[in-house]
Coordinates of C-alpha atoms and ligand atoms in Angstrom, one line a residue:
P1 CA -16.6 -166.4 65.0
I2 CA -17.2 -164.4 68.6
K3 CA -19.7 -161.6 69.0
T4 CA -18.1 -159.3 71.7
N5 CA -20.0 -157.5 74.5
E6 CA -20.0 -154.4 72.6
Q7 CA -22.1 -156.1 69.5
L8 CA -24.6 -157.5 71.9
A9 CA -27.5 -155.5 74.0
D10 CA -26.5 -152.9 76.8
Y11 CA -28.2 -153.3 80.3
I12 CA -31.3 -151.2 79.9
P13 CA -33.4 -152.2 83.4
Q14 CA -37.2 -152.6 82.2
C15 CA -39.9 -150.6 83.8
G16 CA -43.4 -151.7 83.9
K17 CA -45.0 -154.4 82.4
V18 CA -42.3 -157.3 81.7
E19 CA -41.2 -157.6 78.2
L20 CA -39.8 -160.3 76.3
R21 CA -36.8 -160.2 74.0
N22 CA -37.8 -162.7 71.8
P23 CA -40.7 -161.5 69.4
N24 CA -41.4 -165.2 68.2
I25 CA -43.1 -166.0 71.5
A26 CA -45.9 -163.4 71.1
N27 CA -46.7 -165.3 67.9
M28 CA -47.0 -168.6 69.1
E29 CA -50.5 -169.9 69.5
E30 CA -49.3 -171.9 72.6
D31 CA -46.2 -171.8 74.7
V32 CA -45.7 -175.0 76.8
L33 CA -43.6 -174.4 79.9
Y34 CA -42.6 -177.9 79.8
H35 CA -40.4 -178.3 83.0
I36 CA -42.9 -176.5 85.3
S37 CA -45.8 -178.4 83.5
L38 CA -48.0 -175.2 82.7
S39 CA -49.1 -173.6 79.5
N40 CA -50.5 -170.3 78.4
R41 CA -53.3 -172.0 76.7
T42 CA -54.3 -174.3 79.3
Q43 CA -54.1 -172.4 82.4
D44 CA -55.0 -168.7 83.0
L45 CA -51.7 -167.6 83.8
K46 CA -52.6 -164.0 84.2
E47 CA -55.1 -165.1 86.8
M48 CA -52.6 -167.0 88.7
F49 CA -49.6 -164.8 88.4
S50 CA -50.2 -161.5 87.6
D51 CA -49.4 -159.8 90.9
V52 CA -45.9 -161.5 91.3
K53 CA -43.4 -158.9 91.9
F54 CA -40.4 -160.9 93.0
V55 CA -39.1 -164.3 91.8
C56 CA -36.5 -166.2 94.4
F57 CA -34.4 -168.9 92.9
G58 CA -32.3 -171.2 94.7
G59 CA -30.9 -174.6 94.1
S60 CA -32.5 -177.3 96.3
P61 CA -36.2 -178.0 96.2
T62 CA -36.5 -178.6 99.7
R63 CA -34.7 -175.2 100.9
M64 CA -37.0 -173.5 98.5
K65 CA -40.0 -174.9 100.0
K66 CA -38.4 -173.9 103.3
F67 CA -38.4 -170.3 101.9
A68 CA -41.8 -170.7 100.8
E69 CA -42.9 -171.6 104.5
F70 CA -40.7 -168.9 106.0
L71 CA -42.3 -166.0 103.7
V72 CA -45.8 -167.1 104.6
E73 CA -44.8 -166.1 108.1
E74 CA -42.9 -163.0 107.4
L75 CA -45.5 -161.6 105.1
K76 CA -48.3 -162.8 106.9
V77 CA -50.1 -164.6 104.0
K78 CA -53.4 -166.1 104.4
I79 CA -53.6 -169.6 103.6
S80 CA -56.9 -171.1 103.9
A81 CA -57.8 -173.5 106.6
G82 CA -57.0 -177.0 105.8
Q83 CA -54.6 -176.0 102.7
A84 CA -51.3 -176.2 102.7
L85 CA -48.2 -174.6 100.5
Y86 CA -48.7 -176.3 97.1
N87 CA -46.2 -177.0 94.4
I88 CA -47.4 -175.3 91.2
A89 CA -44.9 -177.5 89.2
Q90 CA -45.8 -180.8 90.6
G91 CA -46.8 -182.0 87.3
S92 CA -43.2 -182.2 86.6
D93 CA -40.7 -183.3 88.9
R94 CA -37.4 -181.2 87.6
Y95 CA -38.4 -178.2 89.7
V96 CA -40.6 -176.9 92.4
L97 CA -42.5 -173.7 92.4
Y98 CA -44.2 -171.9 95.5
K99 CA -46.3 -168.7 95.3
I100 CA -46.5 -166.9 98.6
G101 CA -48.4 -163.5 97.7
P102 CA -46.6 -161.6 95.4
V103 CA -43.5 -163.7 95.5
L104 CA -42.4 -166.8 93.6
S105 CA -40.1 -169.5 95.5
V106 CA -38.6 -171.6 92.5
S107 CA -35.8 -174.3 92.8
H108 CA -32.9 -174.2 89.8
G109 CA -31.2 -177.3 90.4
M110 CA -27.3 -177.4 90.3
G111 CA -24.9 -175.7 87.8
I112 CA -25.7 -173.4 84.8
P113 CA -27.4 -175.5 82.7
S114 CA -30.2 -176.5 85.0
L115 CA -30.6 -173.0 86.2
S116 CA -30.7 -171.9 82.2
I117 CA -33.9 -173.7 81.8
I118 CA -35.8 -172.5 84.7
F119 CA -34.8 -169.1 84.1
H120 CA -35.9 -169.1 80.4
E121 CA -39.5 -170.7 81.8
I122 CA -40.2 -168.3 84.6
L123 CA -39.2 -165.4 82.6
K124 CA -41.8 -166.3 80.2
L125 CA -44.2 -167.1 82.9
V126 CA -43.9 -163.8 84.3
Y127 CA -44.1 -162.2 80.9
H128 CA -47.6 -164.4 80.1
A129 CA -48.9 -163.2 83.4
G130 CA -48.7 -159.5 82.5
C131 CA -46.1 -158.8 85.7
Y132 CA -44.9 -155.3 86.5
D133 CA -41.6 -154.6 87.7
V134 CA -40.2 -158.0 88.9
I135 CA -37.1 -158.4 90.6
F136 CA -35.2 -161.9 90.5
F137 CA -33.0 -163.1 93.4
R138 CA -30.8 -166.2 93.7
I139 CA -30.2 -167.2 97.1
G140 CA -27.6 -169.7 97.7
T141 CA -24.7 -171.6 99.0
S142 CA -21.0 -171.2 97.9
G143 CA -17.3 -171.3 99.1
G144 CA -15.8 -168.1 100.6
L145 CA -12.3 -166.7 99.9
G146 CA -10.8 -165.1 103.0
L147 CA -14.0 -164.9 104.8
E148 CA -15.2 -166.9 107.7
A149 CA -17.9 -169.5 107.0
G150 CA -21.2 -168.5 107.1
S151 CA -20.4 -165.0 105.9
V152 CA -23.0 -163.6 103.3
V153 CA -21.6 -162.6 99.9
I154 CA -23.8 -160.1 97.7
T155 CA -22.7 -160.6 94.0
E156 CA -21.8 -157.3 92.2
E157 CA -20.4 -158.9 88.9
A158 CA -20.3 -162.6 88.2
V159 CA -16.9 -163.9 86.7
D160 CA -16.2 -167.4 84.8
G161 CA -13.8 -169.9 85.8
L162 CA -11.0 -168.0 83.5
L163 CA -12.3 -164.9 85.7
R164 CA -14.0 -163.2 82.4
P165 CA -17.0 -161.1 83.2
Y166 CA -19.3 -162.6 80.6
M167 CA -21.2 -165.7 79.9
E168 CA -19.9 -167.5 76.6
V169 CA -22.8 -169.2 75.0
P170 CA -22.4 -171.2 71.7
T171 CA -25.3 -170.5 69.6
L172 CA -25.4 -171.2 66.0
G173 CA -21.9 -172.5 65.7
M174 CA -21.0 -168.8 66.9
I175 CA -20.0 -167.8 70.5
L176 CA -21.7 -165.4 72.0
Q177 CA -20.7 -163.5 75.1
H178 CA -23.3 -162.3 77.5
P179 CA -22.0 -159.5 80.2
S180 CA -22.7 -160.6 83.8
K181 CA -23.1 -157.4 85.7
L182 CA -25.7 -157.3 88.3
D183 CA -28.0 -154.5 89.0
Q184 CA -26.0 -152.0 91.6
E185 CA -29.1 -150.3 93.0
V186 CA -30.5 -153.6 94.3
A187 CA -27.1 -154.9 95.8
M188 CA -26.8 -151.6 97.3
E189 CA -30.3 -151.7 98.9
L190 CA -29.7 -155.5 100.2
M191 CA -26.5 -154.4 101.6
S192 CA -28.1 -151.4 103.5
L193 CA -30.3 -154.1 105.2
A194 CA -27.7 -156.7 106.1
V195 CA -27.4 -157.3 109.9
P196 CA -24.3 -155.5 111.4
A197 CA -21.3 -157.7 111.6
S198 CA -21.5 -157.2 115.3
D199 CA -24.6 -159.7 115.2
G200 CA -22.2 -162.6 114.6
Y201 CA -21.5 -162.8 110.8
S202 CA -20.7 -160.1 108.1
T203 CA -22.1 -159.5 104.6
V204 CA -20.3 -157.9 101.9
I205 CA -20.2 -157.1 98.3
G206 CA -18.0 -158.4 95.7
K207 CA -17.3 -160.5 93.0
T208 CA -18.2 -164.2 92.4
M209 CA -16.6 -166.8 90.3
C210 CA -18.9 -169.1 88.8
T211 CA -17.5 -172.5 87.5
T212 CA -18.9 -175.4 85.5
D213 CA -17.9 -178.0 88.1
F214 CA -17.6 -178.2 91.8
Y215 CA -14.2 -180.2 92.1
E216 CA -11.5 -179.2 89.4
G217 CA -13.2 -176.2 88.4
Q218 CA -13.2 -174.8 91.7
A219 CA -9.2 -176.1 92.3
R220 CA -10.5 -179.0 94.7
L221 CA -7.9 -181.4 95.7
D222 CA -10.5 -183.8 96.7
G223 CA -12.3 -184.6 93.4
A224 CA -11.8 -188.4 91.7
F225 CA -9.4 -186.5 89.4
C226 CA -6.6 -184.0 90.1
D227 CA -3.9 -183.1 87.7
Y228 CA -2.2 -180.1 90.3
N229 CA -0.8 -180.3 93.7
E230 CA -1.7 -178.2 96.8
E231 CA 1.0 -175.2 95.8
D232 CA -0.8 -174.7 92.4
K233 CA -4.3 -174.6 93.7
M234 CA -3.4 -171.9 96.6
A235 CA -1.6 -170.2 94.1
F236 CA -4.6 -170.3 91.8
L237 CA -7.1 -169.2 94.5
K238 CA -5.0 -166.4 95.9
R239 CA -4.8 -165.0 92.4
V240 CA -8.4 -165.2 92.6
Y241 CA -8.9 -163.7 96.0
A242 CA -6.5 -160.9 94.6
R243 CA -9.0 -159.9 91.7
G244 CA -11.7 -159.1 94.4
I245 CA -13.6 -162.5 94.1
C246 CA -15.3 -163.3 97.3
N247 CA -16.9 -166.6 96.9
I248 CA -17.4 -169.6 94.2
E249 CA -20.2 -171.2 93.2
M250 CA -21.9 -172.5 90.1
E251 CA -24.9 -170.7 88.7
S252 CA -24.3 -166.5 89.2
L253 CA -22.7 -166.2 85.8
C254 CA -25.8 -167.5 83.9
F255 CA -28.3 -165.5 86.2
A256 CA -26.3 -162.3 86.3
A257 CA -26.0 -162.6 82.3
Y258 CA -29.6 -163.4 81.6
C259 CA -31.1 -160.5 84.3
Y260 CA -28.8 -157.9 82.1
R261 CA -30.2 -159.5 78.7
A262 CA -33.3 -159.6 80.0
G263 CA -33.0 -156.1 81.7
I264 CA -34.6 -157.5 84.7
R265 CA -33.2 -156.3 87.9
G266 CA -31.6 -159.0 89.6
A267 CA -29.2 -160.1 92.6
V268 CA -27.2 -163.1 94.1
V269 CA -26.8 -163.4 97.6
C270 CA -24.8 -166.7 98.8
T271 CA -23.7 -167.9 102.3
T272 CA -20.2 -169.3 102.4
L273 CA -20.0 -172.8 103.7
L274 CA -16.2 -173.2 104.3
D275 CA -13.3 -170.7 103.5
R276 CA -11.4 -172.2 100.3
L277 CA -8.2 -170.7 101.5
K278 CA -8.5 -173.2 104.6
G279 CA -9.7 -176.2 102.9
D280 CA -11.8 -178.1 100.4
Q281 CA -14.3 -180.5 102.3
I282 CA -17.8 -179.2 103.7
T283 CA -17.6 -180.6 107.3
S284 CA -19.9 -178.3 109.1
P285 CA -23.0 -179.8 111.2
H286 CA -25.9 -180.2 109.4
S287 CA -27.8 -177.6 111.8
V288 CA -25.0 -175.1 111.6
M289 CA -25.2 -175.2 108.0
E290 CA -29.1 -174.7 107.8
E291 CA -28.5 -171.7 109.8
W292 CA -26.1 -170.2 107.4
Q293 CA -28.4 -170.9 104.6
A294 CA -31.3 -169.1 106.5
R295 CA -29.0 -165.9 106.3
P296 CA -29.4 -165.1 102.6
Q297 CA -33.1 -166.1 102.9
K298 CA -33.4 -163.5 106.0
L299 CA -31.6 -160.8 103.7
V300 CA -34.0 -161.1 100.7
A301 CA -37.1 -161.2 102.8
S302 CA -36.2 -157.8 104.5
F303 CA -35.9 -156.3 101.3
I304 CA -39.3 -157.6 100.0
K305 CA -41.0 -156.5 103.4
K306 CA -39.3 -153.3 102.8
R307 CA -40.6 -152.8 99.3
L308 CA -44.0 -154.3 100.1
G309 CA -44.1 -151.8 103.5
I310 CA -44.4 -154.5 105.8
E311 CA -42.8 -153.9 109.2
Ligands
R2B401 C1 -23.7 -174.1 95.2 O1 -23.6 -175.2 95.8 C2 -24.1 -176.2 94.7 C3 -22.9 -177.1 94.8 O2 -22.8 -178.0 96.2 C4 -24.0 -175.5 93.6 O3 -25.3 -175.5 92.8 C5 -23.9 -174.1 94.0 O4 -23.8 -173.1 93.2
URA402 N1 -21.2 -174.6 96.4 C1 -20.0 -174.4 95.6 O1 -20.6 -174.4 94.6 N2 -18.8 -174.5 96.0 C2 -18.4 -174.5 97.4 O2 -17.1 -174.7 97.9 C3 -19.6 -174.6 98.3 C4 -21.1 -174.7 97.9

């Protein structure tokens, strides 16, 4: 059996204190957030996190540490002498978690299953902490379609590998379909802060295709397996492009579907590491890609600074 979009909750953005749409949690004596090594009984999560207003997720632990360091500078956060930024999730080696004033910088690994676990635990964390009006971001990398490498894409809606705008989740032997539309106001506000194309790269709003695999799922010819040819690949990618899809990555579907379900305002901002209409291999020099990966970070930092009233 399949429960369709219409039978599941609509997107109703939360206002005020973060609520969970799972009544079980409030009745639990202890909630262990296993993968970030925190618990609402052994730690005072309110004391530690109640001022959090923004959560930034990204795939790589190193990139999210760099983002945290960047935010220390941008938000002019004071760190006591002799102290360094501290990975709050260090009791687990699955994910990293840094707190920079009202911002959390957290890694989510690669692919939907990895993102799903950390999303559940971070949403419960901001709930236990009693946070208000939190906005979630994913800042990541992707393959572009018809865009110059290094362009930035703000996702308006994520679609799956069959171009369907929802995430299918097998649950209790049924398939639930959760819509994967993102908050349009946050997307537009981010777009208004994007650097002009004349500054060297463009930022666009469009759809993002999210796949469960980097190689065959994204129509690459260079995986260890391949049951199609160049012509099939190009026909598929051109069809995807014609449907308004600007980039391809591996987490936006789940991120968008969970934000929608939770009523949490969320945005996905990815740089593009190559143009998939031109090739499959990612060959740009490391230093060039570092600069490209900093672009979504700068955009999200501008948004946060604007919201915090920091010049
Ligand atoms: C972008 O980059 C990763 C694959 O290289 C994956 O996590 C994604 O979405
Ligand atoms: N990440 C992806 O998932 N695909 C790409 O092509 C590049 C980065």
